[in-house]
CSV table of N, CA and C in Angstrom, one decimal:
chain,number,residue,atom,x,y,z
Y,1,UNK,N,31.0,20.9,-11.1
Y,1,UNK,CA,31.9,19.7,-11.2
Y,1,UNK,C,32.1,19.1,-9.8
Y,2,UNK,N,32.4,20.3,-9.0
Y,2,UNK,CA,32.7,19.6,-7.5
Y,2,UNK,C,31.4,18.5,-6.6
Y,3,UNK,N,30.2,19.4,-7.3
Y,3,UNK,CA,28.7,18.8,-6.7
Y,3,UNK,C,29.0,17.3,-7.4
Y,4,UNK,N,28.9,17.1,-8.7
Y,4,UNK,CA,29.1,15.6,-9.3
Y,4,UNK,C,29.6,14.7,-8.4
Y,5,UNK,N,31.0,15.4,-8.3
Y,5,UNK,CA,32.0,14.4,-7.9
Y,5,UNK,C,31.6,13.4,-6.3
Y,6,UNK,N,31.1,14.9,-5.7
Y,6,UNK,CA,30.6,14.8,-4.4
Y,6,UNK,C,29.6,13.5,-4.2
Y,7,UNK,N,28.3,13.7,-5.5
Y,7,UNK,CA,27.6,13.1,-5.3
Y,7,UNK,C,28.2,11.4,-5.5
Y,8,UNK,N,28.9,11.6,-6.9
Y,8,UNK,CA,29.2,10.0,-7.5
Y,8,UNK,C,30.3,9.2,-6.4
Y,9,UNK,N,30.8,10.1,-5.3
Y,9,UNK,CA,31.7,9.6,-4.0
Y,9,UNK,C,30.8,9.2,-3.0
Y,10,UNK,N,29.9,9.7,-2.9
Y,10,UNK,CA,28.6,9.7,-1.9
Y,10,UNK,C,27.7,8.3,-2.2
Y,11,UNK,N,27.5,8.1,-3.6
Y,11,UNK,CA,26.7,7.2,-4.0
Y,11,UNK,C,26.8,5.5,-3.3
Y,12,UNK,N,28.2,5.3,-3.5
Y,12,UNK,CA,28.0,3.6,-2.7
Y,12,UNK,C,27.9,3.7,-1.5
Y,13,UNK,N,27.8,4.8,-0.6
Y,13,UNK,CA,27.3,4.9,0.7
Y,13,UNK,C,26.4,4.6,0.9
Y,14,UNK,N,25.5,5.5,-0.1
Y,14,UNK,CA,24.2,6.1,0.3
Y,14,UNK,C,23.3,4.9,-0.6
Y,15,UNK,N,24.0,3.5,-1.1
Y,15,UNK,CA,23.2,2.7,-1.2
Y,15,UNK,C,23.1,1.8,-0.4
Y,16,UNK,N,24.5,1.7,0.7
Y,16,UNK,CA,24.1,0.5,1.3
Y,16,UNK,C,22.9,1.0,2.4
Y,17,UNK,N,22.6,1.7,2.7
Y,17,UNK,CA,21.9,2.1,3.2
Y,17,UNK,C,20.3,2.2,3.0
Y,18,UNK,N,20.3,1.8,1.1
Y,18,UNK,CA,19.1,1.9,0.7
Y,18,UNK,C,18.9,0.3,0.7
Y,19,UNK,N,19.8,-0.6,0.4
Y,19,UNK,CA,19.0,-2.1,0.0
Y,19,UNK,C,19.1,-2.8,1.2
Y,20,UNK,N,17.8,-3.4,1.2
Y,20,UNK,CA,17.1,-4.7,2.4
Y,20,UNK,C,18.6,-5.3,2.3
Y,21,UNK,N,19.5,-5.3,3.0
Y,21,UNK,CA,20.4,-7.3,3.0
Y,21,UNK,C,20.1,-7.9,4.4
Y,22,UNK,N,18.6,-8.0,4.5
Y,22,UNK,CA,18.1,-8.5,6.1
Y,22,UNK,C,16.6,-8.5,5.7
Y,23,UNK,N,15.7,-9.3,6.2
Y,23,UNK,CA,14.5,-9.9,6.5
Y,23,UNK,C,14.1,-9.5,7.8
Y,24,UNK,N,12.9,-9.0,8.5
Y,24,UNK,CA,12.6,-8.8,9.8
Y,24,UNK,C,11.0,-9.4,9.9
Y,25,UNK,N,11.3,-10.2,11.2
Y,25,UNK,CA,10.2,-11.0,11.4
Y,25,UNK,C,9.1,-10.1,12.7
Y,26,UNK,N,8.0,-10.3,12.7
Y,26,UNK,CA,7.8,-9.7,14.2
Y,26,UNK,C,6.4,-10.8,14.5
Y,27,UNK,N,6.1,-10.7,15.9
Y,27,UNK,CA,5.0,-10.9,16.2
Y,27,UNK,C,4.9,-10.8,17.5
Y,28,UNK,N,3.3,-10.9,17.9
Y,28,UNK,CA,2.7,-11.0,19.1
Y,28,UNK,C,2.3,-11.7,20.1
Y,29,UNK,N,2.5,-12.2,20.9
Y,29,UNK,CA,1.9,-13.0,21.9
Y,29,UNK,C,1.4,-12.4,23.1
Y,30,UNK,N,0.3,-13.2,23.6
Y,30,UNK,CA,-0.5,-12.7,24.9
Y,30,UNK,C,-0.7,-13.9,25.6
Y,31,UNK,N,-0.8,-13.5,26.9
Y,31,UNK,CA,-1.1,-14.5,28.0
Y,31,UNK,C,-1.6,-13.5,29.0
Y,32,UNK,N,-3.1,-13.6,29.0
Y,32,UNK,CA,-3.7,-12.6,29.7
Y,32,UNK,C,-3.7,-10.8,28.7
Y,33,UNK,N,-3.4,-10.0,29.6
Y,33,UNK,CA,-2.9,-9.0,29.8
Y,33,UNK,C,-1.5,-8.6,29.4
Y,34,UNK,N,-0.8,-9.4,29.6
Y,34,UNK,CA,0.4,-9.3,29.2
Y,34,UNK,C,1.1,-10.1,27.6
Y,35,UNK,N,1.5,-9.1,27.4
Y,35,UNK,CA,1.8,-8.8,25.6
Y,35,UNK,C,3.6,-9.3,26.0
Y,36,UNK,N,3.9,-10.3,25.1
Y,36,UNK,CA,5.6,-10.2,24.4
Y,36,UNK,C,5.2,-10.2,22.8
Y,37,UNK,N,6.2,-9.1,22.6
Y,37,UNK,CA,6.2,-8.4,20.9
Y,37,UNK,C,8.1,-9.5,21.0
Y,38,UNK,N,8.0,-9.6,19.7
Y,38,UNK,CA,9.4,-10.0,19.3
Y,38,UNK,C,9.6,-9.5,18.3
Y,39,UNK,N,11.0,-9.4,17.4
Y,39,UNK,CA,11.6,-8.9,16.5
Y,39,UNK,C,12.6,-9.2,16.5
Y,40,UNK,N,12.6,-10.7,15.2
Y,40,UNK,CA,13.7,-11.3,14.9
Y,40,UNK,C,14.3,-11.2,13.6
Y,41,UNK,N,15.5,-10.5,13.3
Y,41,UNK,CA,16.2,-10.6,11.8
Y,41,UNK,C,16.9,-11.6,11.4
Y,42,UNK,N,17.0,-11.4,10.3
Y,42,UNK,CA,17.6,-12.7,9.1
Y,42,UNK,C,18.3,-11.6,8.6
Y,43,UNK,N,19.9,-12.6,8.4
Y,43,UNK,CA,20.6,-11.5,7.3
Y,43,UNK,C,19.8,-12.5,6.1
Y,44,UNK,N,20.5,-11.8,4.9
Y,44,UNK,CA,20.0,-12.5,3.5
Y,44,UNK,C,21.2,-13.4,3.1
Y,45,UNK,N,21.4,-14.0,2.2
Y,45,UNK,CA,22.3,-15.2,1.7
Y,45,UNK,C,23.4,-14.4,1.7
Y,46,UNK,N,24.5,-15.0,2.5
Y,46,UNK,CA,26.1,-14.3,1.8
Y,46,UNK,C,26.3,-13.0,3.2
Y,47,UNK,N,25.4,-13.4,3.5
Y,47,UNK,CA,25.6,-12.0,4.8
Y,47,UNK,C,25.5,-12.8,6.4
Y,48,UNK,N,26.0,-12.1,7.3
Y,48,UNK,CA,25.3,-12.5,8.5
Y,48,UNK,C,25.5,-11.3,9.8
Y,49,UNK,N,25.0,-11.5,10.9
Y,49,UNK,CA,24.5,-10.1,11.4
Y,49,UNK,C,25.7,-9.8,12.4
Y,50,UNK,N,26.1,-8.8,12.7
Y,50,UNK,CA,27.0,-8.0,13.5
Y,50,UNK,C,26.7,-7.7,14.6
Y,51,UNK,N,27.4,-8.6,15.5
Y,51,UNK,CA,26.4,-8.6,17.1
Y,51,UNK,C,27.2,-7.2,17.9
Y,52,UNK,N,27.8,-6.1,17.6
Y,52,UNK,CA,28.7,-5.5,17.8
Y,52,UNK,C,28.3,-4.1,17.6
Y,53,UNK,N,27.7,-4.0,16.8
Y,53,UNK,CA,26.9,-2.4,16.8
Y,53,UNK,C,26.2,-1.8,17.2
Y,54,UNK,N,25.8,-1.1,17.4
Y,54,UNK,CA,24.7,-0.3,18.0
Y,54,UNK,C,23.3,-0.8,17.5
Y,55,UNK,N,22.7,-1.7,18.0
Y,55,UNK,CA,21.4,-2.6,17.5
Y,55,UNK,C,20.3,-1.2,18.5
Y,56,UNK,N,19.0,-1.3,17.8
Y,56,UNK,CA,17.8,-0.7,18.8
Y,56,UNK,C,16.4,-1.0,18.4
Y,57,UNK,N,15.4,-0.6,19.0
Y,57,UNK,CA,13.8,-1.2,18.6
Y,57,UNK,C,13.3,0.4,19.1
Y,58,UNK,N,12.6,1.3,18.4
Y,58,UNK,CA,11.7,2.3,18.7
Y,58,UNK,C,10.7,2.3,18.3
Y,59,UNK,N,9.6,2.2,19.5
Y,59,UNK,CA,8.5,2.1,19.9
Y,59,UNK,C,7.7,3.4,19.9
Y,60,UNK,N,6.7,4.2,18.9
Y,60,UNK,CA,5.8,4.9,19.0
Y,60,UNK,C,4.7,5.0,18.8
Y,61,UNK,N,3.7,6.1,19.4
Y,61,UNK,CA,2.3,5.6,19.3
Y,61,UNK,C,2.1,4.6,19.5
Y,62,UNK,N,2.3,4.2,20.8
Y,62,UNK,CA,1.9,3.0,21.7
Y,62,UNK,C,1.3,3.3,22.7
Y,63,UNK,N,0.2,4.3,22.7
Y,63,UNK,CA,-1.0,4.7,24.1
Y,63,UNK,C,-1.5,3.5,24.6
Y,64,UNK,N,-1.8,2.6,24.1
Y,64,UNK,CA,-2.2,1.4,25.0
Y,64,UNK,C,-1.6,0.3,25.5
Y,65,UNK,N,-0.3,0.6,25.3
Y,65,UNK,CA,0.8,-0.7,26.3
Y,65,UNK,C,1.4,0.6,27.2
Y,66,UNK,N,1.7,-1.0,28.0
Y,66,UNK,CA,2.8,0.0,29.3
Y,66,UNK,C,4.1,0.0,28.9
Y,67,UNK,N,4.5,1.1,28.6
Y,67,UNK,CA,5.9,1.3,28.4
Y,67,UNK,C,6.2,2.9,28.9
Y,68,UNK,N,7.5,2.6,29.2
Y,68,UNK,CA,7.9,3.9,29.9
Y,68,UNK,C,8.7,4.5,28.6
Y,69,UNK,N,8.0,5.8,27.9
Y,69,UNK,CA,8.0,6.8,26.9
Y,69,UNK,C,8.8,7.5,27.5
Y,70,UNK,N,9.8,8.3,26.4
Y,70,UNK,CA,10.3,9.7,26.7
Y,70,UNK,C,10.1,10.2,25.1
Y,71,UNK,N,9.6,11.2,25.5
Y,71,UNK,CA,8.9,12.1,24.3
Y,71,UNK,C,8.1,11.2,23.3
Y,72,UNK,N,7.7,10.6,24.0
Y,72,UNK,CA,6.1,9.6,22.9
Y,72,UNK,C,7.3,8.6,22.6
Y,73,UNK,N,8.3,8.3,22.6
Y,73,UNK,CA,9.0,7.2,22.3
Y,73,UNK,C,9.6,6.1,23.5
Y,74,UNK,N,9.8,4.7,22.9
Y,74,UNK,CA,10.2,3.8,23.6
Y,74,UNK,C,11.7,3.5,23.0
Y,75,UNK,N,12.2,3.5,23.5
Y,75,UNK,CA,13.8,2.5,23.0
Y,75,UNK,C,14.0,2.1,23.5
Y,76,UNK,N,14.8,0.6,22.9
Y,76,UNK,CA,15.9,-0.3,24.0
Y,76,UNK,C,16.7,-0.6,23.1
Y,77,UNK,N,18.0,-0.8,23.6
Y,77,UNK,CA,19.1,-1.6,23.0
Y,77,UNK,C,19.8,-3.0,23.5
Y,78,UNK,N,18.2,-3.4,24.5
Y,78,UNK,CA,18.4,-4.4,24.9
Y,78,UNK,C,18.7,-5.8,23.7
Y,79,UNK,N,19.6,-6.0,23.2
Y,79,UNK,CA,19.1,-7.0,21.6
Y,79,UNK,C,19.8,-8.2,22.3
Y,80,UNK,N,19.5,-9.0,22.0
Y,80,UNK,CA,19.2,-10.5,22.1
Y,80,UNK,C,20.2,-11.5,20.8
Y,81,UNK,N,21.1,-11.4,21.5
Y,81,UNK,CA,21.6,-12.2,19.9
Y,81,UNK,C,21.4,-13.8,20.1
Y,82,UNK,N,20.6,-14.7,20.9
Y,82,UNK,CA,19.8,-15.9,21.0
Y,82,UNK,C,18.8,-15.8,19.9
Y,83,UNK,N,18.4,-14.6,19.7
Y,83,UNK,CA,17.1,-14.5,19.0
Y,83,UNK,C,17.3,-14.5,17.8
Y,84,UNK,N,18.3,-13.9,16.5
Y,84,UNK,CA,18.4,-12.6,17.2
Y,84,UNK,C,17.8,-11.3,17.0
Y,85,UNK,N,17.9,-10.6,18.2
Y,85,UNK,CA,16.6,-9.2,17.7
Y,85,UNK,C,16.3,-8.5,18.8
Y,86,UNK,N,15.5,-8.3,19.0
Y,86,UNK,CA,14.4,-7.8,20.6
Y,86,UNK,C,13.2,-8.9,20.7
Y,87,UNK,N,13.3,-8.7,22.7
Y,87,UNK,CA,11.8,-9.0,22.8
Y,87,UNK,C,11.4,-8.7,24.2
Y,88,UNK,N,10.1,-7.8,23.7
Y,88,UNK,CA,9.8,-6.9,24.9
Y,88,UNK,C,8.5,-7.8,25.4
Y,89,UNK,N,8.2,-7.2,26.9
Y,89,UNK,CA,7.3,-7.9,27.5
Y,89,UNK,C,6.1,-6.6,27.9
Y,90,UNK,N,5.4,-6.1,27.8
Y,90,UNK,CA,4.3,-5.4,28.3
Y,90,UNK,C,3.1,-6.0,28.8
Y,91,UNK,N,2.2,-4.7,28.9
Y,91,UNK,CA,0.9,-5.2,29.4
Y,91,UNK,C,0.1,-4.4,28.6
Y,92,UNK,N,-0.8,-5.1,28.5
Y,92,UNK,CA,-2.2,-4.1,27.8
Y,92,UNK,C,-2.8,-3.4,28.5
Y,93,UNK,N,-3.4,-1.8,28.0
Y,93,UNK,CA,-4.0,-1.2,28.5
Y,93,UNK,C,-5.4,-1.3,28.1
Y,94,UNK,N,-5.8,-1.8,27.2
Y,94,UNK,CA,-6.9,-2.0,26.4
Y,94,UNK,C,-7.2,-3.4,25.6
Y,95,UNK,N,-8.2,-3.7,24.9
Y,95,UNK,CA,-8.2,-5.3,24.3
Y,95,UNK,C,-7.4,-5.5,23.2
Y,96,UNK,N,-7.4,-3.9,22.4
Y,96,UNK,CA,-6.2,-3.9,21.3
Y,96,UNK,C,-5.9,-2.6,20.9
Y,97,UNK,N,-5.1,-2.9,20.2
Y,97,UNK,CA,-4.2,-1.3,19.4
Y,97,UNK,C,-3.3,-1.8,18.7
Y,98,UNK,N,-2.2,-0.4,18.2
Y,98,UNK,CA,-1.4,-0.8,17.3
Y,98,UNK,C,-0.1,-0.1,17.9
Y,99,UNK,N,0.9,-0.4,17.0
Y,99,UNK,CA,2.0,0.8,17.3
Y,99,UNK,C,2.8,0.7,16.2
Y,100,UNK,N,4.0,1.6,15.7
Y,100,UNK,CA,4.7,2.1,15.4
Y,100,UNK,C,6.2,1.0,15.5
Y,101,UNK,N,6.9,0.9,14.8
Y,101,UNK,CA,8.4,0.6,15.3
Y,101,UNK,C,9.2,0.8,14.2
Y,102,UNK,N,10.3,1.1,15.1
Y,102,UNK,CA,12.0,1.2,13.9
Y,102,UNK,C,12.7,0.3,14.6
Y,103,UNK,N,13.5,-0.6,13.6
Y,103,UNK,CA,14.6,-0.9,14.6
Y,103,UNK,C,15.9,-0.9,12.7
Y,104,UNK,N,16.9,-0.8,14.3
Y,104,UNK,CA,18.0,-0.2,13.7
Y,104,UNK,C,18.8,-1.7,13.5
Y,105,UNK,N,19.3,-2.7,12.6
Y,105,UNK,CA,19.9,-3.7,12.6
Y,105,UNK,C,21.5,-3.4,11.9
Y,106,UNK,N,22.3,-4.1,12.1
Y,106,UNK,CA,23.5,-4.1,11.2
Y,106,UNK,C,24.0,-5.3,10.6
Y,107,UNK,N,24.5,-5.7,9.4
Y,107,UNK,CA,24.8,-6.7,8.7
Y,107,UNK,C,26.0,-6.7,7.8
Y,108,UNK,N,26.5,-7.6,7.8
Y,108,UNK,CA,28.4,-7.7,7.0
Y,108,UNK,C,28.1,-9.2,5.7
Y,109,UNK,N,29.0,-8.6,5.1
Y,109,UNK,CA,29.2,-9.6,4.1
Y,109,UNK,C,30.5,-10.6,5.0
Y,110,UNK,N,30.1,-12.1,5.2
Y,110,UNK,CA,30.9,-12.9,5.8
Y,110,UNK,C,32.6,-12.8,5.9
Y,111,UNK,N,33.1,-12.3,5.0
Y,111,UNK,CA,34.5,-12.1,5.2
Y,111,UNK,C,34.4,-10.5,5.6
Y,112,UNK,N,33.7,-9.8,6.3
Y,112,UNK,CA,34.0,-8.5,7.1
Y,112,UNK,C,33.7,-7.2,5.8
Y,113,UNK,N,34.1,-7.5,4.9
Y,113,UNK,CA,35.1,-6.6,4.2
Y,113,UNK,C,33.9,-5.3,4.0
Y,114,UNK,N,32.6,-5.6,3.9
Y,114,UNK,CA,31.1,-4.3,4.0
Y,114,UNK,C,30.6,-4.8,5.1
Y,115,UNK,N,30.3,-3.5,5.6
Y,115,UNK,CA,28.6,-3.7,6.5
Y,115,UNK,C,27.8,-2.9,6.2
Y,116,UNK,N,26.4,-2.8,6.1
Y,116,UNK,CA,25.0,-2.4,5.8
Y,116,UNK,C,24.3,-2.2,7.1
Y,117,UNK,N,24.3,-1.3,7.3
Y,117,UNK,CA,23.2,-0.4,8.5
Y,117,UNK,C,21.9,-1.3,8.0
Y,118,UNK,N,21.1,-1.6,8.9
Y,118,UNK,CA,20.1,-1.4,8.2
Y,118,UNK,C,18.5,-1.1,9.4
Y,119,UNK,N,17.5,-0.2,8.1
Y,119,UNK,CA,16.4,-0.2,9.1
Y,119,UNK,C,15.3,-0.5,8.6
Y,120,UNK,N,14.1,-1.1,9.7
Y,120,UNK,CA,12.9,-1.9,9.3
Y,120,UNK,C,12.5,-0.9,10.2
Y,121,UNK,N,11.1,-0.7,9.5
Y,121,UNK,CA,10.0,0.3,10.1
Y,121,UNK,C,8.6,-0.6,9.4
Y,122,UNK,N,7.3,-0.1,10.5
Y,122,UNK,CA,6.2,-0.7,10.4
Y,122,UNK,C,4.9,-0.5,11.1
Y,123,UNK,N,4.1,-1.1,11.0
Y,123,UNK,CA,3.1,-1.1,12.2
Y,123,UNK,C,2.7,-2.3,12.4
Y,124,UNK,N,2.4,-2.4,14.0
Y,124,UNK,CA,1.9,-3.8,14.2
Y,124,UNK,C,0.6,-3.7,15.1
Y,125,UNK,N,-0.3,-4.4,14.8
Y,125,UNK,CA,-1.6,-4.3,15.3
Y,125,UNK,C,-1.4,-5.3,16.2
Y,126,UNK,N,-2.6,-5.5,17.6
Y,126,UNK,CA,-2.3,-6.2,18.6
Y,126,UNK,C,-3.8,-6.3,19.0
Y,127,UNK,N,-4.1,-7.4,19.7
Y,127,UNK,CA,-5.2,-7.7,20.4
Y,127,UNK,C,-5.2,-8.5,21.3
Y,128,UNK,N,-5.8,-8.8,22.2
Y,128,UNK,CA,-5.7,-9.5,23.7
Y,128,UNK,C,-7.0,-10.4,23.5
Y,129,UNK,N,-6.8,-11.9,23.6
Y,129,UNK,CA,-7.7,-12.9,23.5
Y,129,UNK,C,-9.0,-12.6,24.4
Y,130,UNK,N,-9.9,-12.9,24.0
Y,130,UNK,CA,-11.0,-12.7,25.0
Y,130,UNK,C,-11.7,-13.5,25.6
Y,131,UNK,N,-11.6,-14.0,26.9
Y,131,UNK,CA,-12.0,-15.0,28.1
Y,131,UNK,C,-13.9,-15.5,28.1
């Protein structure tokens, strides 16, 4: 009985945590050698984003850009709320590759009263125009 209870107290937690209330945009640009990746979120209707939380972008399996890794990983919490989101600038080490990312976003229902963690994970492929 105590497990039930546990669980059915745990449950509206452990949904906001399961549904999209955010859109994530990404893409690539190059000029030369040098790569800017962005990552811009949308809350969804009735929502809007929480410039106030702990925002981040994790970067893995990225052998072919320059980024300074700790344990195969990149993070910043550099977030951008002009954007809003991330946007990183690198260089290529090769003509293309892919990588890995999480980012960690947060979002409220307009009068405060919930907020929703939320996280977008993916892969994004990349290539460098050729002269």
């Amino acid at each position: 009985m105590k497990k039930l209870l546990l669980i059915t107290c745990m449950l509206p937690w452990l949904m906001a945590f399961g549904a999209k209330h955010s859109s994530l945009e990404t893409s690539v640009e190059n000029q030369g050698q040098d790569l800017t990746i962005k990552f811009k979120i949308k809350a969804n209707d009735g929502l809007e984003l929480t410039h106030q939380a702990p925002w981040s972008v994790t970067i893995t399996e990225a052998k072919d850009l320059s980024l300074e890794t700790k344990n195969g990983k990149f993070v910043t919490k550099e977030y951008d709320k002009d954007l809003p989101g991330f946007t990183l600038k690198t260089k290529a080490q090769s003509q293309s590759g892919s990588f890995n990312y999480k980012m960690r976003a947060f979002v409220c229902k307009k009068d405060k009263t919930k907020c929703f963690p939320q996280t977008h994970k993916g892969k994004i492929d990349w290539s460098v125009a050729k002269k």
